[in-house]
Structures are given as C-alpha cells and as structure tokens.
Amino acid sequence: MRRLPTSARVLLVAAAAALATAGCGGQARHTPHPATKAAAAPARPAVAPGLPGMPAPLDPHDLYAADRPNRLSPVVRDFPSRVYVPNTESNTVSVIDPRTYKVIETIPVGLQPQHVVPSWDLRTLWVNNDVGNSLTPIDPATGKAGKTVDVHDPYNLYFTPDGKYAVVMASLDRQLVFRDAHTMAVRKAVPVSCYGVNHADFSPDGRYFIVSCEFSGELLKVDTARMEVVGQQKLPYDGAMPQDVKISPDGKTWYIADMVADGVWVMDGDRFSRPTLLRTGKGAHGLYVSRDSRTLYISNREEGSVSLLDLATGRLTGKWHIDGGGSPDMGGVSADGKVLWLSGRYDSEVYALDTATGRTLAKIPVGAGPHGLCVYPQPGRYSLGHTGVFR
C-alpha cells in the first residue's frame, strides 16, 4: 500500500473511497512413408498453448519449478547477493549485505521509491520512483545506479511473460500502461475504472493476469495479448483493500492478500469466480512462495507476524511472530530459500526470518518507509516483476 503524502493524493483517494518454447522441437524433416510406418499420433501438449513467445513451463504441475534453491540463471550467477530496500520517505535505496546483515550503501533515487523490480531478462533492477515519475536503473553486477527514465506514476511494475512489455501500475493515473520492456516507450495505455491498481500475477499460460485495486476493493482480469480488461468484480467485504496477488504452483488457485479483511481471498482465476476469505492476520499484505513450492508466506503488517499456508491443501499451518513486533510488508526469499526478507514499513527497518524455524535473525535499520524490497539475485529463468516473481 502506498503512503499518500500530499493533500492532492489524499483527495483523490477520498474521492474513490527466446527461450525454449513449447514448439521449439519443430516438425520432423522427413515424414515416415505411410506404407512402411504408421503415422505417429501427435503428442498431447503437457499444458495448453501459452502466450506466443513465452517460455514453456518447466513443469505443468509447478509454476515455480525454476525457482529451486540456488538454481541461478547464467545471467545472474556472478551478481553479488544483495537486498535492495526502497525507502519511500527518504528517497533512497538501502543496500544490505545478507551475509553480515549490514547496510553497505545508500543510493539516492527519485521521489517516493515504492518497489525495486527485476527486469524480465534479469539484467536490470528498476527502482519505481512513483511521485518522481521516473525509473532508476541499478546494475546488479556493480550495484551502480544509471540514468533515470521518465515514466509517469510507476507505483509498481510487471512484465508480460513473453518479455515484450513492461506493465506499469499507474495507480493514481488509473491506468495500466504497456511499455516496451527495454526502452519503456508507451505502447498502449489502458484506462481502468477502479482505484489504486497495485499488484498482479499471471496465469500459467500467460494469457491473462489478475490485478488488485486497493482503493476501491476490486479485482481486474486483463487479457495479456489484447491488452484489455476482460473482467472486473468488487470484493465481497466492506472496505476491502486488496494487496499482493499470487497463483498456486498448480495454477488453479489464486490468493489475494487484503489488509482490511485481514486475510487472503481465494479464487479460481480461469472462472474469475467470487472469492472466499481465509483469515490470516491483521493487515495481510505480501505473498511469497517457498523454494520448494510447498508454503506461501503471508506477511501480516498490522500484527508483526507471518502466516504459513500449505499450498497443497490450502490450509494454514502456523504463524511466526517477529521478535519485538514490527510491520512486515513486502519482500522476498533468499536464493537458497533459508531466509525470508521483509520490509518493516512503519518501523524503518528490515526483517530477516529463518524459514526453517521462523526465528528472527536480524532487524536492520534502514531509511524511512521501507517498502518493496528486492532480494537479488534469485533463481528463475525470467522475471514477471514486482519484487521478484520468477518462472
């Protein structure tokens, strides 16, 4: 959730209340003669044909199969391990060395940085300077910031699975803006009627994605190729405020955190069904999948805890409490899967939690208003955006 520092924003809110592909095997050069050999039946595809150009899933039963511990792409293998923390009120990015739990550098960026987002090709980290109307690129090989790129209202950033477009969540502009994934030139701006487009995740075939609208309590279903909103519904809870969105490993169930309803909404994305609420804790916010694809970590910002959801059964299995309390918001899982990193939005600190025990390993002071931190590098072949959604 954004903080709205200016009166204008408050008024606005009030008013609202080529990688491997499925077909890369190609057609056989020589077709067997029908008289000498029966024609083989065409192989049944493991999954429905995906968005043209997107890499085929490694495992049709596990969307996160490429995210196993330390399974780093050659692109990122030599990058130093760091945690990049955007401080929305300090207009900086704190860089943490995860081995020492120390801030080793503070990078000035634009006004109100909200998230640090890995690019689809994994080569760039984009700092979303929302009020500054710009993106600051960081080279993850050197940790150095580059020349900013003008992008209006980049509250959050995603990438289509085919790597063609960046999708800017222009929250206050009330738009989804499809931009060239490399140059950030606008390709299509899609106006929306909800308020506060915020977070998203993509279907297994990449053909649609579901977006949360935090200020009007609505969900959007967007056709990726057509770049059009094809579904919209209001959550059945007065004052609902949906945040992070995540799909289950088998691609059948969607989870949407809701900080007012204090839980996650559970729904069928294909049918865009009416969701049901599973209460987790006060201020449910960020959603992160464990490296073995078995557990969903749910940060509960208002009670300083993390709920554990078994992704096979859909049941809650436990809850961790941060030592001394805190305000866990957005974050990510370490490359080896052993540490869950979360920003402490209202406490100017970052939390490191042991994923085996839930023990608080460290609370690290950073700038004011830490939000969408990025643990980098992480396993995976390509990035769908946010603080690191990898396939």
Short mmCIF file of C-alpha atoms in Angstrom, two decimals, residues 10-295:
data_model
loop_
_atom_site.label_atom_id
_atom_site.label_comp_id
_atom_site.label_asym_id
_atom_site.label_seq_id
_atom_site.Cartn_x
_atom_site.Cartn_y
_atom_site.Cartn_z
CA VAL A 10 -5.49 12.26 -0.22
CA LEU A 11 -8.32 14.00 -2.03
CA LEU A 12 -8.02 11.61 -4.89
CA VAL A 13 -8.21 8.62 -2.61
CA ALA A 14 -11.12 10.05 -0.75
CA ALA A 15 -12.95 10.60 -3.99
CA ALA A 16 -12.55 6.99 -4.78
CA ALA A 17 -13.34 5.65 -1.31
CA ALA A 18 13.69 -16.52 -26.73
CA LEU A 19 13.99 -19.04 -24.60
CA ALA A 20 12.66 -22.54 -25.02
CA THR A 21 9.11 -22.57 -26.29
CA ALA A 22 6.57 -25.29 -26.47
CA GLY A 23 7.03 -25.66 -30.19
CA CYS A 24 10.81 -25.43 -30.39
CA GLY A 25 11.12 -29.11 -31.19
CA GLY A 26 9.79 -28.25 -34.62
CA GLN A 27 8.42 -30.55 -37.32
CA ALA A 28 10.37 -33.63 -38.39
CA ARG A 29 12.42 -33.08 -41.55
CA HIS A 30 11.35 -36.41 -43.08
CA THR A 31 7.84 -37.77 -42.66
CA PRO A 32 7.68 -41.61 -42.47
CA HIS A 33 6.04 -43.24 -45.52
CA PRO A 34 2.52 -44.33 -44.59
CA ALA A 35 3.00 -47.73 -46.30
CA THR A 36 6.03 -48.60 -44.21
CA LYS A 37 5.30 -46.95 -40.93
CA ALA A 38 2.11 -45.83 -39.26
CA ALA A 39 1.94 -42.15 -38.65
CA ALA A 40 2.56 -41.37 -35.03
CA ALA A 41 -0.23 -39.67 -33.14
CA PRO A 42 0.64 -36.10 -32.36
CA ALA A 43 1.97 -35.68 -28.86
CA ARG A 44 -0.51 -34.15 -26.50
CA PRO A 45 0.90 -30.95 -25.10
CA ALA A 46 1.55 -31.01 -21.36
CA VAL A 47 -0.09 -27.65 -20.97
CA ALA A 48 -2.37 -25.52 -23.04
CA PRO A 49 -0.54 -23.40 -25.59
CA GLY A 50 0.74 -20.32 -23.88
CA LEU A 51 1.11 -16.71 -24.83
CA PRO A 52 3.16 -16.76 -28.06
CA GLY A 53 6.80 -16.16 -27.31
CA MET A 54 6.70 -17.05 -23.63
CA PRO A 55 8.99 -19.81 -22.34
CA ALA A 56 7.16 -23.07 -21.74
CA PRO A 57 6.74 -24.03 -18.07
CA LEU A 58 9.39 -26.43 -16.81
CA ASP A 59 6.71 -28.43 -15.03
CA PRO A 60 2.99 -28.10 -15.84
CA HIS A 61 2.22 -29.01 -12.23
CA ASP A 62 4.54 -26.45 -10.67
CA LEU A 63 4.85 -22.92 -11.98
CA TYR A 64 7.76 -22.32 -9.60
CA ALA A 65 9.83 -25.32 -10.71
CA ALA A 66 12.55 -22.99 -12.00
CA ASP A 67 12.85 -21.35 -8.58
CA ARG A 68 14.55 -24.16 -6.71
CA PRO A 69 17.31 -23.26 -4.20
CA ASN A 70 20.34 -21.59 -5.79
CA ARG A 71 19.23 -22.53 -9.30
CA LEU A 72 20.53 -19.27 -10.70
CA SER A 73 20.37 -18.35 -14.35
CA PRO A 74 23.77 -17.90 -16.02
CA VAL A 75 22.72 -14.28 -16.49
CA VAL A 76 22.76 -13.58 -12.74
CA ARG A 77 25.14 -16.23 -11.43
CA ASP A 78 28.01 -13.82 -10.86
CA PHE A 79 25.95 -11.00 -9.37
CA PRO A 80 26.74 -10.24 -5.73
CA SER A 81 23.99 -11.24 -3.33
CA ARG A 82 22.27 -8.13 -2.01
CA VAL A 83 18.98 -6.90 -0.60
CA TYR A 84 17.79 -3.64 -2.19
CA VAL A 85 15.39 -1.65 0.00
CA PRO A 86 13.43 1.34 -1.39
CA ASN A 87 12.79 3.88 1.36
CA THR A 88 9.68 5.77 0.29
CA GLU A 89 10.08 8.65 2.73
CA SER A 90 13.86 9.02 2.43
CA ASN A 91 14.01 8.78 -1.39
CA THR A 92 16.87 6.31 -1.18
CA VAL A 93 17.63 2.63 -1.68
CA SER A 94 19.46 0.91 1.17
CA VAL A 95 21.71 -1.95 0.03
CA ILE A 96 22.13 -4.77 2.57
CA ASP A 97 24.81 -7.45 2.54
CA PRO A 98 22.80 -10.55 3.54
CA ARG A 99 25.87 -12.26 4.99
CA THR A 100 26.53 -9.56 7.55
CA TYR A 101 23.00 -8.06 7.84
CA LYS A 102 24.59 -4.62 7.41
CA VAL A 103 23.70 -1.72 5.15
CA ILE A 104 26.74 -1.29 2.91
CA GLU A 105 25.47 1.50 0.69
CA THR A 106 22.66 4.04 0.38
CA ILE A 107 21.74 5.13 -3.14
CA PRO A 108 19.84 8.39 -3.74
CA VAL A 109 16.94 7.89 -6.15
CA GLY A 110 13.78 9.78 -7.14
CA LEU A 111 10.79 10.83 -5.07
CA GLN A 112 8.90 8.12 -3.20
CA PRO A 113 10.51 4.88 -4.44
CA GLN A 114 7.98 2.09 -3.92
CA HIS A 115 9.43 -1.13 -5.33
CA VAL A 116 12.69 -2.49 -6.72
CA VAL A 117 11.80 -4.71 -9.69
CA PRO A 118 13.96 -7.18 -11.65
CA SER A 119 13.56 -6.79 -15.42
CA TRP A 120 12.21 -9.68 -17.49
CA ASP A 121 15.72 -10.51 -18.76
CA LEU A 122 17.12 -10.34 -15.19
CA ARG A 123 19.80 -7.83 -16.18
CA THR A 124 18.43 -4.66 -14.57
CA LEU A 125 16.78 -3.64 -11.34
CA TRP A 126 14.23 -0.88 -11.77
CA VAL A 127 13.51 1.42 -8.84
CA ASN A 128 9.93 2.71 -9.14
CA ASN A 129 10.08 6.41 -8.20
CA ASP A 130 6.34 6.90 -8.02
CA VAL A 131 5.99 10.59 -7.18
CA GLY A 132 9.23 11.33 -9.02
CA ASN A 133 7.65 9.94 -12.21
CA SER A 134 10.76 8.02 -13.15
CA LEU A 135 12.56 4.70 -13.00
CA THR A 136 16.11 4.44 -11.73
CA PRO A 137 18.03 1.50 -13.22
CA ILE A 138 20.52 -0.31 -10.99
CA ASP A 139 23.12 -2.63 -12.49
CA PRO A 140 23.02 -5.71 -10.21
CA ALA A 141 26.52 -6.65 -11.29
CA THR A 142 28.04 -3.46 -9.89
CA GLY A 143 25.29 -2.04 -7.71
CA LYS A 144 25.58 1.27 -9.51
CA ALA A 145 22.60 3.40 -10.48
CA GLY A 146 22.21 4.58 -14.06
CA LYS A 147 20.40 7.42 -15.78
CA THR A 148 16.73 7.69 -14.82
CA VAL A 149 13.98 7.05 -17.35
CA ASP A 150 10.85 9.19 -17.42
CA VAL A 151 7.81 7.05 -16.60
CA HIS A 152 4.69 8.60 -15.13
CA ASP A 153 3.27 7.27 -11.87
CA PRO A 154 5.21 3.98 -11.70
CA TYR A 155 3.74 2.68 -8.47
CA ASN A 156 4.60 -0.90 -9.40
CA LEU A 157 6.00 -2.69 -12.42
CA TYR A 158 5.37 -6.08 -14.07
CA PHE A 159 6.50 -7.78 -17.28
CA THR A 160 4.42 -9.85 -19.69
CA PRO A 161 5.60 -13.49 -19.82
CA ASP A 162 6.77 -13.14 -23.41
CA GLY A 163 9.16 -10.38 -22.35
CA LYS A 164 7.70 -7.86 -24.79
CA TYR A 165 6.09 -5.37 -22.43
CA ALA A 166 6.56 -3.77 -19.09
CA VAL A 167 3.21 -3.14 -17.42
CA VAL A 168 3.20 -0.03 -15.24
CA MET A 169 0.68 0.01 -12.43
CA ALA A 170 -0.11 3.72 -12.69
CA SER A 171 -2.17 3.81 -9.55
CA LEU A 172 -3.11 7.48 -9.35
CA ASP A 173 -3.40 7.87 -13.11
CA ARG A 174 -5.86 4.97 -13.03
CA GLN A 175 -4.16 3.22 -15.92
CA LEU A 176 -2.34 0.06 -16.86
CA VAL A 177 0.40 1.25 -19.20
CA PHE A 178 2.03 -1.28 -21.52
CA ARG A 179 5.54 -0.11 -22.38
CA ASP A 180 8.40 -1.54 -24.39
CA ALA A 181 10.21 -3.80 -21.90
CA HIS A 182 13.59 -2.28 -22.75
CA THR A 183 13.07 1.33 -23.84
CA MET A 184 9.96 1.92 -21.71
CA ALA A 185 8.29 3.68 -24.65
CA VAL A 186 4.50 3.61 -24.29
CA ARG A 187 2.78 1.01 -26.47
CA LYS A 188 -0.72 1.22 -25.02
CA ALA A 189 -2.32 2.93 -22.03
CA VAL A 190 -5.38 1.15 -20.69
CA PRO A 191 -7.70 3.29 -18.54
CA VAL A 192 -9.35 1.48 -15.64
CA SER A 193 -12.43 2.38 -13.65
CA CYS A 194 -11.16 1.06 -10.32
CA TYR A 195 -8.88 2.94 -7.93
CA GLY A 196 -5.37 2.01 -6.94
CA VAL A 197 -4.10 -0.62 -9.40
CA ASN A 198 -1.44 -2.22 -7.36
CA HIS A 199 -0.25 -5.85 -7.64
CA ALA A 200 -0.73 -8.71 -10.10
CA ASP A 201 0.18 -12.24 -11.15
CA PHE A 202 -0.08 -14.13 -14.44
CA SER A 203 -1.94 -17.31 -15.39
CA PRO A 204 0.13 -20.44 -16.22
CA ASP A 205 -0.29 -19.87 -19.95
CA GLY A 206 0.41 -16.15 -19.58
CA ARG A 207 -2.73 -15.25 -21.44
CA TYR A 208 -4.27 -13.25 -18.64
CA PHE A 209 -3.33 -11.61 -15.38
CA ILE A 210 -5.29 -10.54 -12.34
CA VAL A 211 -4.76 -7.11 -10.79
CA SER A 212 -5.75 -5.80 -7.36
CA CYS A 213 -7.21 -2.30 -6.95
CA GLU A 214 -6.52 -1.37 -3.37
CA PHE A 215 -8.56 1.82 -3.01
CA SER A 216 -11.85 0.56 -4.42
CA GLY A 217 -11.58 -3.06 -3.27
CA GLU A 218 -11.81 -4.52 -6.76
CA LEU A 219 -10.07 -7.07 -8.95
CA LEU A 220 -9.40 -6.86 -12.67
CA LYS A 221 -8.82 -9.65 -15.15
CA VAL A 222 -6.69 -8.50 -18.09
CA ASP A 223 -6.15 -10.21 -21.44
CA THR A 224 -2.37 -10.04 -21.95
CA ALA A 225 -2.21 -10.15 -25.75
CA ARG A 226 -5.18 -7.87 -26.33
CA MET A 227 -4.09 -5.55 -23.51
CA GLU A 228 -7.71 -5.19 -22.42
CA VAL A 229 -9.63 -5.54 -19.19
CA VAL A 230 -11.96 -8.51 -19.68
CA GLY A 231 -13.32 -8.92 -16.15
CA GLN A 232 -13.93 -6.80 -13.07
CA GLN A 233 -15.50 -7.51 -9.72
CA LYS A 234 -15.74 -5.95 -6.29
CA LEU A 235 -14.60 -7.98 -3.31
CA PRO A 236 -17.47 -9.00 -1.01
CA TYR A 237 -16.17 -7.14 2.03
CA ASP A 238 -16.94 -3.58 3.06
CA GLY A 239 -13.78 -1.51 2.82
CA ALA A 240 -11.71 -4.32 1.29
CA MET A 241 -8.17 -3.28 0.39
CA PRO A 242 -6.50 -5.95 -1.77
CA GLN A 243 -2.73 -6.02 -1.98
CA ASP A 244 -0.36 -8.71 -3.27
CA VAL A 245 -1.57 -11.37 -5.72
CA LYS A 246 -0.08 -14.86 -6.12
CA ILE A 247 -1.03 -18.01 -8.01
CA SER A 248 -0.65 -21.54 -6.62
CA PRO A 249 2.02 -23.86 -8.08
CA ASP A 250 -0.57 -25.90 -9.97
CA GLY A 251 -2.03 -22.73 -11.47
CA LYS A 252 -5.53 -23.43 -10.23
CA THR A 253 -5.90 -21.21 -7.20
CA TRP A 254 -5.27 -17.52 -6.77
CA TYR A 255 -4.54 -15.77 -3.50
CA ILE A 256 -5.05 -12.05 -2.92
CA ALA A 257 -3.94 -10.50 0.38
CA ASP A 258 -6.33 -7.99 1.92
CA MET A 259 -5.08 -5.64 4.64
CA VAL A 260 -8.56 -4.62 5.78
CA ALA A 261 -10.22 -8.04 5.64
CA ASP A 262 -7.16 -9.40 7.49
CA GLY A 263 -6.62 -12.40 5.28
CA VAL A 264 -6.29 -13.73 1.76
CA TRP A 265 -9.02 -14.08 -0.82
CA VAL A 266 -9.09 -17.46 -2.55
CA MET A 267 -10.46 -17.76 -6.07
CA ASP A 268 -10.45 -19.59 -9.39
CA GLY A 269 -8.75 -17.28 -11.86
CA ASP A 270 -9.94 -19.01 -15.02
CA ARG A 271 -13.57 -18.60 -13.99
CA PHE A 272 -12.80 -15.32 -12.22
CA SER A 273 -15.06 -16.71 -9.53
CA ARG A 274 -16.42 -14.96 -6.46
CA PRO A 275 -13.58 -15.22 -3.94
CA THR A 276 -13.81 -16.56 -0.41
CA LEU A 277 -11.87 -15.16 2.53
CA LEU A 278 -9.30 -17.06 4.58
CA ARG A 279 -8.30 -15.03 7.60
CA THR A 280 -4.60 -14.98 8.34
CA GLY A 281 -3.80 -11.95 10.49
CA LYS A 282 -4.24 -8.20 10.76
CA GLY A 283 -3.05 -6.25 7.76
CA ALA A 284 -2.35 -9.17 5.40
CA HIS A 285 -0.03 -7.81 2.78
CA GLY A 286 2.78 -9.65 0.94
CA LEU A 287 2.69 -13.18 -0.54
CA TYR A 288 5.84 -15.25 -1.17
CA VAL A 289 6.28 -18.87 -2.26
CA SER A 290 8.92 -21.05 -0.59
CA ARG A 291 11.69 -22.53 -2.73
CA ASP A 292 10.11 -25.99 -2.55
CA SER A 293 6.74 -24.62 -3.74
CA ARG A 294 5.05 -26.02 -0.65
CA THR A 295 4.43 -22.95 1.50
#
